[in-house]
Structure formats: C-alpha cells, structure tokens
Coordinates of C-alpha atoms in Angstrom, one line a residue:
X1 CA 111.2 286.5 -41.7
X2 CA 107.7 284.7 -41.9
X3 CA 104.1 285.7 -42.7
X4 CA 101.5 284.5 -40.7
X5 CA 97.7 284.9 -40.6
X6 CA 95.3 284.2 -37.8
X7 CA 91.8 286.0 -36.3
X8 CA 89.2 285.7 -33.5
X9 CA 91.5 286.0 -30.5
X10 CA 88.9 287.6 -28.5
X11 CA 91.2 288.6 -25.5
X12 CA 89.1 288.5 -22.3
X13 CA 85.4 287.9 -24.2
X14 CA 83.9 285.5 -21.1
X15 CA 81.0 285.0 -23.6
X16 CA 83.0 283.5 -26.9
X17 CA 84.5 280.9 -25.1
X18 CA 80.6 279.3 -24.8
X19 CA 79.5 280.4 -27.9
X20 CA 82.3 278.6 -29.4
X21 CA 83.0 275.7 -26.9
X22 CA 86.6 277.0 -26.4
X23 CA 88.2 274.4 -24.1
X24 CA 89.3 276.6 -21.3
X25 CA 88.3 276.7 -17.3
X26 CA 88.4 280.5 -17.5
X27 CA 89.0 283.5 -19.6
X28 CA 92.5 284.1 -18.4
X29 CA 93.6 280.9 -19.2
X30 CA 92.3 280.9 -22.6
X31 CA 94.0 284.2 -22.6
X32 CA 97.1 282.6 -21.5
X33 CA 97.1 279.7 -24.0
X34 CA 96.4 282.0 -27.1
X35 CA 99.6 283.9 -26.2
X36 CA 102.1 281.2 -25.2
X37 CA 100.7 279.7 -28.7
X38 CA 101.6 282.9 -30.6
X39 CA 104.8 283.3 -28.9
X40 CA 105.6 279.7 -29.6
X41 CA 104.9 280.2 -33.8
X42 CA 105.9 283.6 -34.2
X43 CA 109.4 285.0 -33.8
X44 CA 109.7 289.3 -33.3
X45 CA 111.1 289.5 -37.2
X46 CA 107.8 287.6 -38.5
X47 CA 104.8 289.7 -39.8
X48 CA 101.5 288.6 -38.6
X49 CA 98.0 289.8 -40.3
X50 CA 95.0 289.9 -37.5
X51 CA 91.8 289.4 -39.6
X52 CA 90.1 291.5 -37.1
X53 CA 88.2 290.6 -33.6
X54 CA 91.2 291.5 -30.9
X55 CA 88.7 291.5 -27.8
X56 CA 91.1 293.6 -25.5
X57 CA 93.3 294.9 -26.9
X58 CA 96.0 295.4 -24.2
X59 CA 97.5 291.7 -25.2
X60 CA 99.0 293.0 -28.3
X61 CA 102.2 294.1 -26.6
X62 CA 102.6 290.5 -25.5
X63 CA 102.5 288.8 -29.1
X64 CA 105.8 288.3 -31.5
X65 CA 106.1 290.3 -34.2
X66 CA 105.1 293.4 -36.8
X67 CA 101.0 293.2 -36.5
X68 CA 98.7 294.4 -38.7
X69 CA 95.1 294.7 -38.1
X70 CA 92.1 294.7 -40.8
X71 CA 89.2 295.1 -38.5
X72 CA 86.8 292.8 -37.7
X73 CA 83.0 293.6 -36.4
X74 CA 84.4 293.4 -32.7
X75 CA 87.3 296.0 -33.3
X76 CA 85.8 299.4 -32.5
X77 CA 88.9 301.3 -31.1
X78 CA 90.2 304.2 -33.5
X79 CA 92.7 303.1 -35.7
X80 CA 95.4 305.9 -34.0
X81 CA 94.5 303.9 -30.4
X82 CA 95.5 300.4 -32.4
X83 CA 98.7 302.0 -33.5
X84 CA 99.6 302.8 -30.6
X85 CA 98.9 300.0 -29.0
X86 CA 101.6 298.2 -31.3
X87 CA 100.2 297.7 -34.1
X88 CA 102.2 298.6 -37.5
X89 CA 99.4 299.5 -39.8
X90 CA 95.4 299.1 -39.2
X91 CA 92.7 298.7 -42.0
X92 CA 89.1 299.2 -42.5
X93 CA 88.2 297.1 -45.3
X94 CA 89.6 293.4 -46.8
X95 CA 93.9 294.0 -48.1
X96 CA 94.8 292.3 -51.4
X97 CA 98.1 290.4 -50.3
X98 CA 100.7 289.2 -52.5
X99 CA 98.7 290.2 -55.6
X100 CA 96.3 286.8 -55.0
X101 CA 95.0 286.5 -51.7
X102 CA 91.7 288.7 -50.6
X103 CA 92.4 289.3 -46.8
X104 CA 89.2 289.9 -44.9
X105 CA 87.4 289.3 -41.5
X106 CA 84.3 288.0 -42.8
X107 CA 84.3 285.4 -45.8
X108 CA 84.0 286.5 -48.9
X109 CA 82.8 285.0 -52.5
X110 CA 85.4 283.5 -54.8
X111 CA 84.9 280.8 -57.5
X112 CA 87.8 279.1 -59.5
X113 CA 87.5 281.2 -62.2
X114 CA 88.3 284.9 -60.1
X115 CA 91.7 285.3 -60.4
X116 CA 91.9 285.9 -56.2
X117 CA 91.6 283.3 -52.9
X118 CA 90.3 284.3 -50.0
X119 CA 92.1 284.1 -46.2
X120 CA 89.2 285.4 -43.9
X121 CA 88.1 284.6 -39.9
X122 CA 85.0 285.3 -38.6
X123 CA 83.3 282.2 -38.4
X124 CA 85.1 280.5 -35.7
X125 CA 83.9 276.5 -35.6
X126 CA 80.8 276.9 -38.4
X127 CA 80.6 273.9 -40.4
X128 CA 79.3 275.5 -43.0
X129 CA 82.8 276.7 -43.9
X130 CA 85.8 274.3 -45.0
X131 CA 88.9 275.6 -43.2
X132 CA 90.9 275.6 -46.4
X133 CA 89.4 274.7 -50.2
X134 CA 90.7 275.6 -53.2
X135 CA 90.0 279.1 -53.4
X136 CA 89.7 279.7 -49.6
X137 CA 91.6 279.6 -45.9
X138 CA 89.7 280.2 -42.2
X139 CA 92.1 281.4 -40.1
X140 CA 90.1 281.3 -36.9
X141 CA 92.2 280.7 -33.9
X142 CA 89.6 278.0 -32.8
X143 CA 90.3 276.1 -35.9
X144 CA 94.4 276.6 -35.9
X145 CA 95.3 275.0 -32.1
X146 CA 94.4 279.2 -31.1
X147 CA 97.9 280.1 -33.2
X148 CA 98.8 282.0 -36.5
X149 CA 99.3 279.9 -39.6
X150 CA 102.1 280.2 -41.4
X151 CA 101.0 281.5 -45.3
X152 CA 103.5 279.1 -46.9
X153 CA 101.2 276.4 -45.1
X154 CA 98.2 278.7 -46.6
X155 CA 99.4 278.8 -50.0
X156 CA 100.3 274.8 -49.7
X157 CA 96.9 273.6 -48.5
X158 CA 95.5 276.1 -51.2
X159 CA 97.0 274.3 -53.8
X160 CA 96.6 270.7 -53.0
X161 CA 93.1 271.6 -52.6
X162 CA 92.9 273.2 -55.6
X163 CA 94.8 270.1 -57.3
X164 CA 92.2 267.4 -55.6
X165 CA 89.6 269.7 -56.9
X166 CA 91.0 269.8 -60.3
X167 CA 91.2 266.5 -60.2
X168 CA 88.2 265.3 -59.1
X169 CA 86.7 267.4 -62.5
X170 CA 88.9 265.5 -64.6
X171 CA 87.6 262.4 -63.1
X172 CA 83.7 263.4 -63.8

C-alpha cells in the first residue's frame, strides 16, 4: 500500500484552467487527463490525502484508492455529503501526518528549527513558493504532471533539500 498527496483538482472549474494556464482545450479534457493521471499512480489499496479544492465533486468515485479530504477554500459541501461521496474521512483544519508532516490546503510557516514540515496546495504555479525546500512540499496538481505524489518521493526530496541546505550553511 502507498501514500500519496496531491490538491487543486478543480473538477469542471472552466475559470482555473486560465487563471492557472492549465494546458487543456477544454474542461472535460483537463478533467479527463487529471483522472487517467490518478488512475495511472494510484492503485485501489493506496491511500491518497486531497489537500482540499475538489471542484465537483462527482469525479471522486472515478479515482484509485482510500481518499481523504482536508478542505480547502473551494470545498463547501458538508462533510457527511463528502463521505458519501467516497471519501474515507473529511477534515476541517491542517492533519499532523506521520508525527512530522503539517498537512494543510494553504501554506503554512515552518523554519528549520520547528520540529514539523509542511505538505500544502493552494498555490497552484506561484513562484513565490518552491515546490519542495527543506521544510516544505506543494502538492498542486499543476506542479505534479496533474497526479498525486508519492510521500516516499516527499520525504526524499525533503531531505536532499534539507541536506543541500545544510550544506550550503556549512559552506558560509
């Protein structure tokens, strides 16, 4: 069984595929692509963490896997309704994961000397945010080929970052 992470799906939102220069003729086909790129990364025994922004929410019975939401500022539905529209378990505020990891929708501060990391969505493409540093991993779809990341690739990248960083002090 595998963990994944991913966020900003946006099912059928016309409007975030200019707002973010998503690479698709038309809704449907993004749509299309986001799913056949789950599919393709997520088996039905994998676990997969949505850091919030669904869009429609109807698609969730077409993903792989156990889902669980922590809303996002797009995902208004009552938690019941996400339940039983598939999803195993729905939450209102950021999830500590695996004693370490802060799981949120929007970013939130960490510094190297907090004994958390971060794993957050919500800002898409902005370049004001590194996908991954050593404290911190974006798990937009735009910035993930619009599929889940694996979190033994999260934890990875985490930690070379955080050795390049460490590094880099050393060297100064």
């Amino acid at each position: 069984m595998g963990v994944y992470f991913t966020a900003d799906m946006h099912f059928d939102d016309e409007s975030i595929m200019r707002y973010e220069d998503r690479p698709f003729a038309s809704v449907s086909l993004m749509n299309e692509k986001i799913i056949e790129a789950w599919n393709n990364t997520v088996c039905a025994e994998d676990e997969v963490y949505i850091v919030g922004d669904i869009g429609n929410a109807e698609y969730i019975s077409k993903l792989n896997g156990r889902k669980y939401l922590i809303k996002g500022n797009h995902d208004r539905l009552d938690n019941e309704e996400y339940r039983r529209l598939g999803f195993a378990e729905v939450y209102d505020k950021p999830i500590i994961y695996a004693d370490f990891w802060m799981v949120s929708h929007e970013p939130m501060y960490v510094n190297r000397n907090m004994p958390y990391a971060n794993i957050f969505g919500h800002v898409h493409n902005n370049p004001a945010y590194n996908t991954v540093s050593a404290r911190s991993y974006c798990v937009s779809m735009d910035r993930n080929d619009f599929a889940p990341v694996a979190f033994e690739q999260i934890m990875l990248e985490v930690a070379l970052a955080d050795e390049a960083e460490n590094k880099a002090e050393k060297q100064n």
